Short mmCIF file of C-alpha atoms and ligand atoms in Angstrom, two decimals:
data_model
loop_
_atom_site.label_atom_id
_atom_site.label_comp_id
_atom_site.label_asym_id
_atom_site.label_seq_id
_atom_site.Cartn_x
_atom_site.Cartn_y
_atom_site.Cartn_z
CA MET R 264 -208.14 -23.53 -70.65
CA PRO R 265 -205.92 -24.98 -73.43
CA ALA R 266 -202.70 -22.88 -73.43
CA ASP R 267 -202.96 -21.59 -76.53
CA ARG R 268 -206.34 -19.76 -75.95
CA ARG R 269 -204.95 -18.32 -72.81
CA PRO R 270 -205.45 -14.51 -73.60
CA ARG R 271 -201.99 -13.33 -73.85
CA ARG R 272 -200.31 -10.30 -73.03
CA TYR R 273 -198.00 -9.46 -76.17
CA ASP R 274 -194.49 -9.27 -75.12
CA GLU R 275 -191.04 -9.72 -77.14
CA ASP R 276 -191.96 -13.34 -77.67
CA ASP R 277 -194.53 -12.65 -80.15
CA VAL R 278 -192.37 -10.48 -82.55
CA ARG R 279 -191.05 -13.99 -83.64
CA ILE R 280 -193.96 -15.93 -83.70
CA ARG R 281 -196.25 -13.85 -85.46
CA PRO R 282 -196.45 -13.70 -88.84
CA ASN R 283 -195.59 -10.83 -90.92
CA ARG R 284 -198.46 -8.80 -91.83
CA HIS R 285 -197.08 -6.38 -94.24
CA GLY R 286 -195.38 -9.09 -96.02
CA SER R 287 -192.48 -7.42 -97.26
CA ARG R 288 -189.94 -7.38 -94.68
CA PRO R 289 -188.53 -11.68 -94.53
CA ARG R 290 -189.16 -12.92 -91.32
CA THR R 291 -186.80 -12.70 -89.01
CA LYS R 292 -185.67 -16.33 -87.38
CA GLU R 293 -183.24 -14.05 -84.89
CA ARG R 294 -184.52 -14.73 -81.16
CA PRO R 295 -184.90 -11.81 -78.46
CA SER R 296 -180.96 -11.49 -77.22
CA HIS R 297 -182.00 -11.78 -73.69
CA SER R 298 -178.77 -10.13 -73.06
CA ASP R 299 -179.61 -10.77 -69.27
CA ALA R 300 -179.65 -14.00 -68.92
CA VAL R 301 -177.91 -16.90 -67.41
CA GLN R 302 -176.70 -19.89 -67.75
CA ALA R 303 -178.00 -23.16 -66.47
CA PHE R 304 -177.32 -26.77 -66.18
CA VAL R 305 -180.66 -28.86 -66.09
CA VAL R 306 -180.13 -31.36 -63.14
CA ALA R 307 -184.70 -32.44 -63.10
CA VAL R 308 -186.86 -32.21 -64.93
CA ASP R 309 -191.08 -33.20 -63.48
CA ARG R 310 -194.24 -32.35 -65.56
CA GLY R 311 -192.52 -29.14 -67.18
CA ARG R 312 -190.68 -28.09 -64.07
CA SER R 313 -186.79 -27.91 -64.44
CA THR R 314 -184.54 -27.45 -61.66
CA CYS R 315 -181.40 -25.80 -63.09
CA LEU R 316 -178.26 -25.05 -61.88
CA VAL R 317 -176.70 -21.59 -62.41
CA GLY R 318 -173.95 -20.14 -61.76
CA ALA R 319 -171.59 -23.43 -61.95
CA GLY R 320 -170.06 -23.39 -65.40
CA ASN R 321 -170.62 -24.83 -68.24
CA LEU R 322 -172.27 -28.53 -67.67
CA GLY R 323 -172.16 -27.77 -64.21
CA ALA R 324 -168.62 -28.07 -64.77
CA LEU R 325 -167.51 -26.47 -61.19
CA GLY R 326 -170.55 -28.80 -59.08
CA PRO R 327 -172.90 -27.54 -56.91
CA ASP R 328 -170.99 -26.13 -53.99
CA ALA R 329 -169.20 -23.94 -56.09
CA PRO R 330 -169.33 -20.39 -54.22
CA GLY R 331 -172.58 -18.60 -55.63
CA ALA R 332 -174.04 -22.15 -57.58
CA ARG R 333 -177.71 -22.35 -56.63
CA LEU R 334 -180.58 -24.74 -57.74
CA VAL R 335 -183.27 -21.97 -59.93
CA THR R 336 -186.84 -23.59 -60.97
CA ALA R 337 -187.68 -22.61 -64.08
CA MET R 338 -190.54 -23.37 -66.65
CA ARG R 339 -190.61 -22.96 -70.38
CA ALA R 340 -190.47 -19.73 -71.90
CA ARG R 341 -193.72 -19.91 -75.05
CA GLU R 342 -190.92 -19.41 -77.76
CA LEU R 343 -189.23 -22.23 -77.12
CA GLY R 344 -192.34 -23.36 -79.02
CA ARG R 345 -191.88 -27.55 -79.14
CA GLN R 346 -188.77 -27.96 -78.01
CA LYS R 347 -188.70 -30.59 -74.72
CA VAL R 348 -185.64 -29.56 -71.69
CA VAL R 349 -184.48 -32.95 -70.88
CA VAL R 350 -182.26 -33.71 -67.61
CA GLY R 351 -178.16 -32.82 -69.37
CA ASP R 352 -179.64 -29.32 -71.21
CA LEU R 353 -177.61 -26.29 -71.41
CA VAL R 354 -180.17 -23.85 -70.39
CA ALA R 355 -180.65 -19.86 -71.17
CA LEU R 356 -183.15 -18.04 -68.10
CA VAL R 357 -184.18 -15.09 -67.44
CA GLY R 358 -186.57 -13.97 -64.87
CA ASP R 359 -186.49 -14.42 -61.40
CA VAL R 360 -183.09 -16.34 -61.03
CA SER R 361 -182.49 -15.75 -57.18
CA GLY R 362 -183.40 -19.60 -56.49
CA GLN R 363 -185.39 -18.54 -53.81
CA PRO R 364 -188.63 -20.81 -52.66
CA ASP R 365 -191.33 -19.80 -55.06
CA ALA R 366 -188.80 -18.24 -57.40
CA LEU R 367 -189.57 -19.29 -60.80
CA ALA R 368 -186.99 -19.01 -63.86
CA ARG R 369 -188.34 -19.09 -67.03
CA ILE R 370 -186.10 -21.17 -69.76
CA VAL R 371 -185.04 -18.77 -73.22
CA ARG R 372 -183.29 -21.11 -75.45
CA ILE R 373 -181.57 -24.32 -75.38
CA GLU R 374 -178.16 -23.91 -75.92
CA GLU R 375 -176.81 -26.33 -78.98
CA ARG R 376 -177.04 -30.29 -77.58
CA ARG R 377 -173.80 -32.00 -78.29
CA SER R 378 -174.95 -35.39 -77.80
CA VAL R 379 -178.43 -36.61 -77.36
CA LEU R 380 -179.66 -39.79 -76.51
CA ARG R 381 -182.94 -40.98 -77.81
CA ARG R 382 -185.50 -43.47 -77.61
CA THR R 383 -188.20 -44.17 -80.39
CA ALA R 384 -191.82 -44.86 -79.96
CA ASP R 385 -192.90 -47.61 -78.58
CA ASP R 386 -196.55 -49.02 -77.71
CA THR R 387 -196.23 -48.00 -74.03
CA ASP R 388 -195.09 -44.03 -75.53
CA PRO R 389 -196.37 -43.20 -78.86
CA VAL R 390 -193.95 -39.98 -78.93
CA GLU R 391 -190.44 -40.25 -79.91
CA ARG R 392 -188.45 -38.63 -77.09
CA VAL R 393 -184.54 -37.49 -76.12
CA VAL R 394 -183.52 -38.62 -72.94
CA VAL R 395 -180.90 -37.31 -72.15
CA ALA R 396 -178.71 -34.67 -73.43
CA ASN R 397 -175.14 -33.54 -73.43
CA ALA R 398 -173.96 -36.62 -71.08
CA ASP R 399 -170.73 -38.23 -72.95
CA GLN R 400 -170.88 -41.30 -71.40
CA LEU R 401 -173.67 -44.20 -71.02
CA VAL R 402 -173.09 -46.83 -68.39
CA LEU R 403 -174.31 -50.18 -69.28
CA VAL R 404 -175.06 -51.56 -65.51
CA THR R 405 -175.20 -55.55 -65.36
CA ALA R 406 -175.41 -57.59 -63.05
CA VAL R 407 -173.13 -61.09 -63.96
CA ALA R 408 -176.48 -62.99 -62.14
CA ASP R 409 -178.69 -62.44 -60.32
CA PRO R 410 -180.23 -61.22 -62.29
CA GLU R 411 -179.30 -63.04 -65.28
CA PRO R 412 -177.12 -61.07 -67.54
CA ARG R 413 -179.60 -59.99 -70.97
CA PRO R 414 -177.07 -59.61 -73.68
CA ARG R 415 -179.42 -58.71 -76.23
CA LEU R 416 -180.54 -55.29 -73.75
CA VAL R 417 -176.70 -54.73 -73.55
CA ASP R 418 -176.52 -54.94 -77.27
CA ARG R 419 -179.44 -52.99 -77.86
CA CYS R 420 -177.88 -49.85 -75.04
CA LEU R 421 -174.55 -50.39 -77.00
CA VAL R 422 -176.71 -48.89 -80.42
CA ALA R 423 -178.17 -46.61 -78.53
CA ALA R 424 -174.97 -44.95 -76.81
CA TYR R 425 -173.06 -44.88 -80.80
CA ASP R 426 -176.65 -43.05 -82.08
CA ALA R 427 -175.73 -41.05 -79.63
CA GLY R 428 -172.15 -40.18 -80.06
CA MET R 429 -171.29 -41.17 -76.62
CA THR R 430 -168.61 -43.58 -75.04
CA PRO R 431 -170.78 -47.39 -74.12
CA LEU R 432 -169.21 -48.33 -70.66
CA LEU R 433 -169.97 -52.05 -69.16
CA CYS R 434 -170.17 -52.01 -65.41
CA LEU R 435 -170.31 -55.62 -64.91
CA THR R 436 -171.96 -55.28 -60.81
CA LYS R 437 -172.44 -58.33 -58.42
CA ALA R 438 -169.04 -59.64 -59.64
CA ASP R 439 -168.79 -61.66 -55.89
CA LEU R 440 -171.46 -64.19 -57.81
CA ARG R 441 -169.43 -65.03 -60.74
CA PRO R 442 -166.21 -64.12 -62.79
CA PRO R 443 -167.04 -61.48 -64.69
CA GLU R 444 -164.98 -62.49 -67.63
CA GLU R 445 -167.29 -65.29 -68.71
CA VAL R 446 -170.25 -62.22 -69.76
CA LEU R 447 -167.53 -60.36 -71.06
CA SER R 448 -166.48 -62.50 -73.79
CA THR R 449 -169.62 -61.75 -75.53
CA TRP R 450 -168.02 -58.54 -76.29
CA ALA R 451 -164.72 -59.25 -76.51
CA PRO R 452 -165.27 -58.32 -80.09
CA LEU R 453 -166.34 -54.87 -79.37
CA GLY R 454 -163.14 -53.81 -77.51
CA LEU R 455 -165.85 -52.39 -74.77
CA GLU R 456 -164.49 -51.07 -71.72
CA ALA R 457 -165.75 -52.37 -68.83
CA VAL R 458 -165.77 -52.45 -64.59
CA SER R 459 -166.90 -54.63 -62.41
CA THR R 460 -168.23 -54.45 -59.09
CA SER R 461 -168.74 -56.52 -56.21
CA ARG R 462 -170.09 -56.80 -53.01
CA ARG R 463 -167.31 -57.84 -49.75
CA GLU R 464 -168.49 -57.89 -46.09
CA ALA R 465 -166.42 -55.96 -43.78
CA ALA R 466 -166.62 -54.65 -40.20
CA GLU R 467 -168.50 -51.99 -41.10
CA GLY R 468 -170.93 -53.72 -43.20
CA ALA R 469 -171.92 -54.14 -46.54
CA GLN R 470 -169.16 -52.61 -48.82
CA ILE R 471 -168.91 -52.32 -52.75
CA ALA R 472 -165.43 -52.99 -54.27
CA GLY R 473 -164.42 -51.89 -57.62
CA LEU R 474 -165.94 -48.95 -57.02
CA ASP R 475 -162.67 -46.70 -57.45
CA GLU R 476 -162.06 -47.70 -60.71
CA LEU R 477 -165.65 -46.96 -61.72
CA ARG R 478 -165.54 -43.75 -60.25
CA ALA R 479 -162.09 -42.83 -61.80
CA ARG R 480 -163.77 -43.25 -65.34
CA LEU R 481 -166.59 -41.00 -64.03
CA THR R 482 -164.88 -38.23 -62.27
CA GLY R 483 -165.24 -34.96 -65.06
CA ARG R 484 -167.68 -36.47 -67.36
CA VAL R 485 -171.26 -36.31 -68.14
CA SER R 486 -172.51 -40.36 -67.53
CA VAL R 487 -175.97 -42.04 -67.77
CA LEU R 488 -176.37 -45.04 -65.90
CA VAL R 489 -178.96 -47.48 -67.63
CA GLY R 490 -179.76 -50.79 -66.12
CA HIS R 491 -182.16 -53.27 -65.78
CA SER R 492 -184.16 -53.48 -62.59
CA GLY R 493 -182.29 -55.55 -59.33
CA VAL R 494 -179.10 -55.01 -60.95
CA GLY R 495 -177.84 -53.16 -58.44
CA LYS R 496 -177.81 -49.80 -59.63
CA SER R 497 -179.61 -47.72 -57.22
CA THR R 498 -176.72 -49.85 -54.64
CA LEU R 499 -174.34 -47.83 -56.83
CA VAL R 500 -175.69 -44.58 -57.26
CA ASN R 501 -175.45 -44.78 -53.38
CA ALA R 502 -172.47 -45.15 -53.06
CA LEU R 503 -171.14 -43.60 -55.66
CA VAL R 504 -173.01 -40.35 -54.84
CA PRO R 505 -173.73 -40.20 -50.45
CA SER R 506 -175.56 -37.19 -50.58
CA ALA R 507 -177.98 -38.11 -53.50
CA ARG R 508 -180.36 -38.57 -50.71
CA ARG R 509 -179.88 -34.92 -49.90
CA ALA R 510 -179.10 -33.73 -52.67
CA THR R 511 -182.78 -35.11 -54.24
CA GLY R 512 -184.33 -34.08 -51.30
CA ARG R 513 -183.29 -30.26 -52.22
CA VAL R 514 -184.67 -31.14 -55.25
CA ASN R 515 -187.54 -32.58 -53.50
CA ASP R 516 -188.00 -28.62 -51.96
CA VAL R 517 -187.68 -26.84 -55.14
CA THR R 518 -190.48 -29.12 -56.78
CA GLY R 519 -192.47 -30.08 -54.15
CA ARG R 520 -192.26 -33.90 -55.18
CA GLY R 521 -190.38 -36.54 -53.78
CA ARG R 522 -188.27 -38.38 -55.99
CA HIS R 523 -189.42 -41.90 -55.76
CA THR R 524 -192.28 -41.02 -56.95
CA SER R 525 -190.56 -39.92 -60.01
CA THR R 526 -189.60 -41.81 -63.32
CA SER R 527 -187.35 -38.89 -64.82
CA ALA R 528 -183.88 -38.75 -64.84
CA ALA R 529 -182.01 -36.60 -62.28
CA ALA R 530 -178.23 -35.90 -62.63
CA LEU R 531 -176.20 -36.02 -59.41
CA ALA R 532 -173.63 -34.49 -58.82
CA LEU R 533 -169.91 -36.11 -58.19
CA GLU R 534 -167.57 -35.28 -55.85
CA GLY R 535 -164.30 -35.42 -57.84
CA GLY R 536 -166.60 -33.31 -60.23
CA GLY R 537 -168.65 -34.33 -63.15
CA TRP R 538 -172.14 -35.91 -62.64
CA VAL R 539 -174.14 -39.35 -63.27
CA ILE R 540 -177.36 -38.83 -64.70
CA ASP R 541 -179.27 -42.08 -63.05
CA THR R 542 -182.61 -42.43 -65.32
CA PRO R 543 -185.25 -44.47 -63.43
CA GLY R 544 -187.19 -44.90 -66.28
CA ILE R 545 -185.32 -46.35 -68.57
CA ARG R 546 -185.04 -49.99 -69.39
CA SER R 547 -184.61 -50.32 -72.72
CA PHE R 548 -184.44 -48.46 -76.19
CA GLY R 549 -186.89 -48.14 -79.25
CA LEU R 550 -184.22 -47.94 -81.97
CA ALA R 551 -186.37 -47.82 -84.94
CA HIS R 552 -184.77 -44.13 -85.23
CA VAL R 553 -180.69 -45.29 -85.45
CA ASP R 554 -179.24 -44.62 -88.60
CA PRO R 555 -177.05 -48.06 -89.41
CA GLU R 556 -174.32 -45.57 -90.48
CA ARG R 557 -174.25 -44.24 -86.76
CA VAL R 558 -173.71 -47.75 -85.70
CA LEU R 559 -170.81 -47.98 -88.26
CA LEU R 560 -168.99 -45.32 -86.48
CA ALA R 561 -167.94 -47.12 -83.69
CA PHE R 562 -166.36 -49.24 -86.46
CA PRO R 563 -163.55 -47.72 -88.04
CA ASP R 564 -162.18 -50.83 -89.15
CA LEU R 565 -164.93 -51.38 -91.14
CA VAL R 566 -166.29 -47.88 -92.60
CA PRO R 567 -163.57 -47.99 -95.44
CA ALA R 568 -165.76 -51.15 -96.75
CA THR R 569 -169.01 -48.93 -97.03
CA ALA R 570 -167.38 -47.70 -100.39
CA ASP R 571 -167.95 -50.98 -102.26
CA CYS R 572 -171.96 -50.98 -101.18
CA PRO R 573 -174.94 -49.62 -103.09
CA ARG R 574 -176.72 -46.89 -101.57
CA GLY R 575 -178.92 -47.28 -99.05
CA CYS R 576 -176.83 -50.01 -98.29
CA THR R 577 -178.55 -50.94 -94.34
CA HIS R 578 -174.62 -53.18 -93.91
CA ASP R 579 -177.17 -55.99 -93.06
CA GLU R 580 -178.10 -57.73 -97.24
CA PRO R 581 -176.02 -59.91 -99.69
CA GLU R 582 -175.04 -56.69 -101.54
CA CYS R 583 -172.86 -55.61 -98.39
CA GLY R 584 -169.35 -54.29 -99.34
CA LEU R 585 -168.52 -55.66 -96.11
CA ASP R 586 -168.32 -59.00 -96.67
CA GLY R 587 -165.86 -59.26 -99.50
CA PHE R 588 -163.83 -56.22 -98.31
CA VAL R 589 -163.55 -58.49 -94.28
CA GLU R 590 -162.60 -61.59 -96.22
CA ALA R 591 -160.07 -59.98 -98.16
CA GLY R 592 -158.27 -59.25 -95.01
CA GLY R 593 -159.38 -55.35 -94.91
CA ALA R 594 -160.03 -55.19 -91.83
CA GLY R 595 -157.61 -57.62 -90.28
CA ALA R 596 -157.68 -60.95 -88.34
CA ALA R 597 -160.22 -59.55 -86.07
CA GLY R 598 -162.42 -58.51 -89.28
CA PRO R 599 -164.65 -61.72 -89.30
CA VAL R 600 -165.85 -61.16 -85.45
CA ARG R 601 -166.22 -57.73 -85.23
CA LEU R 602 -167.92 -58.18 -88.30
CA VAL R 603 -170.09 -60.61 -86.35
CA SER R 604 -170.86 -58.36 -84.28
CA LEU R 605 -171.46 -55.39 -86.03
CA ARG R 606 -174.32 -57.55 -87.80
CA ARG R 607 -175.55 -58.71 -83.86
CA LEU R 608 -175.65 -54.93 -83.40
CA LEU R 609 -177.69 -53.53 -86.58
CA ARG R 610 -180.68 -56.15 -86.28
CA ALA R 611 -181.22 -56.07 -82.28
CA ARG R 612 -182.38 -52.27 -83.98
CA SER R 613 -185.65 -54.16 -85.02
CA SER R 614 -185.61 -57.02 -82.32
CA GLU R 615 -189.18 -56.53 -79.67
CA SER R 616 -187.67 -56.59 -77.04
CA GLY R 617 -184.70 -55.97 -74.99
CA ASP R 618 -184.72 -59.28 -73.33
N1 GTP X 24 -174.03 -60.19 -54.27
C1 GTP X 24 -174.59 -58.67 -54.37
N2 GTP X 24 -175.85 -58.51 -54.53
C2 GTP X 24 -175.58 -57.35 -55.07
C3 GTP X 24 -174.49 -55.98 -54.99
N3 GTP X 24 -175.11 -54.76 -55.01
C4 GTP X 24 -176.17 -54.69 -55.29
N4 GTP X 24 -176.86 -56.11 -54.71
C5 GTP X 24 -178.13 -56.47 -54.32
O1 GTP X 24 -178.99 -56.54 -55.42
C6 GTP X 24 -180.19 -56.43 -54.68
C7 GTP X 24 -180.49 -55.31 -56.30
O2 GTP X 24 -179.93 -53.58 -55.94
P1 GTP X 24 -180.67 -52.63 -55.98
O3 GTP X 24 -179.36 -51.30 -55.95
O4 GTP X 24 -181.67 -51.81 -55.49
O5 GTP X 24 -181.02 -52.83 -58.28
P2 GTP X 24 -180.81 -51.51 -58.76
O6 GTP X 24 -180.95 -51.45 -60.07
O7 GTP X 24 -181.42 -50.72 -57.91
O8 GTP X 24 -182.44 -52.33 -58.89
P3 GTP X 24 -184.51 -51.22 -58.90
O9 GTP X 24 -184.10 -50.45 -57.40
O10 GTP X 24 -185.61 -52.48 -58.40
O11 GTP X 24 -183.95 -50.14 -60.41
C8 GTP X 24 -180.37 -55.91 -53.79
O12 GTP X 24 -180.80 -57.02 -52.73
C9 GTP X 24 -178.81 -55.61 -53.27
O13 GTP X 24 -178.11 -55.68 -52.15
C10 GTP X 24 -173.60 -56.91 -55.13
O14 GTP X 24 -172.41 -56.27 -55.65
N5 GTP X 24 -173.21 -57.81 -55.11
ZN1 ZN X 25 -172.87 -52.09 -96.52
#
């Protein structure tokens, strides 16, 4: 039976969604207060069931090992309407929040998101989606070789990061195969932060060098890792979060499903604080939804030029004020290459694929 045909019990949800029969009192937008609700951080979502971390502070800042912290399985309450819960969400839970096996809580509210990583509808998925909420850093994992870097894919990820209000970090893996500087030059004008990692054979087996610097940039933050297949993202995640398997095992106990069959994102706690959100399903981003103005915000040196732009300027058209501004030296000596980079990113929005 479809959900909306199911016989419904009259409950507090109805107070808000029922039309006002009398027509005199304006319908209140106020939600039931749910004063007993507890706050939780969504660490995994699998087919309508969310795994939520309760008792670990705002955005799970205290980590899953904080005293009293527990994982609670929850479903969306009807009052959420069409809002989707995603990994990284901060939510309010009511009902059975004990975290006992078989216990099921209800998500009655999604708190305001400080960042939203989106993906436009594409051929394989006709729905525009929020991929991850509240992350502050997007880590673009790219191998320097094997597989060859895909500059256009990195550009597209950069656009997605700027649009989402997230700081991008380029993580170049397999630096043992080729000096990472060669690859880095492509993004030099962007001033993109970058780290590199490489495999090193040691007595106790293969090790990843460069991990400490990467870890330092991840600690205390919520970071999303994206990368094409084969770049070494799993290797990195396992090295960063050695307990990842155990932790996902815990999630599996709750959801009853294996992580390997899942294509949804999962947040993994870092030992020193902070979270990495692994996104096995995301290889590229549809970017049609992206507003050029938001990409431009990543180029504060070029922003003043837009005063001379026609209304609704795409910043990639003959009338654009950026060219004159940069030619006149308004953005300094680096202006011309910065403008080339900006235009490249703006065009990445409309390119067909991330290859
Ligand atoms: N030379 C070298 N090889 C590496 C390095 N890191 C990972 N690899 C190898 O690259 C291959 C892919 O690594 P994975 O960690 O499975 O890559 P992935 O990005 O998770 O790929 P998928 O599992 O397909 O999503 C494996 O054969 C790894 O052993 C590195 O730093 N240097
Ligand atoms: Zn313009």
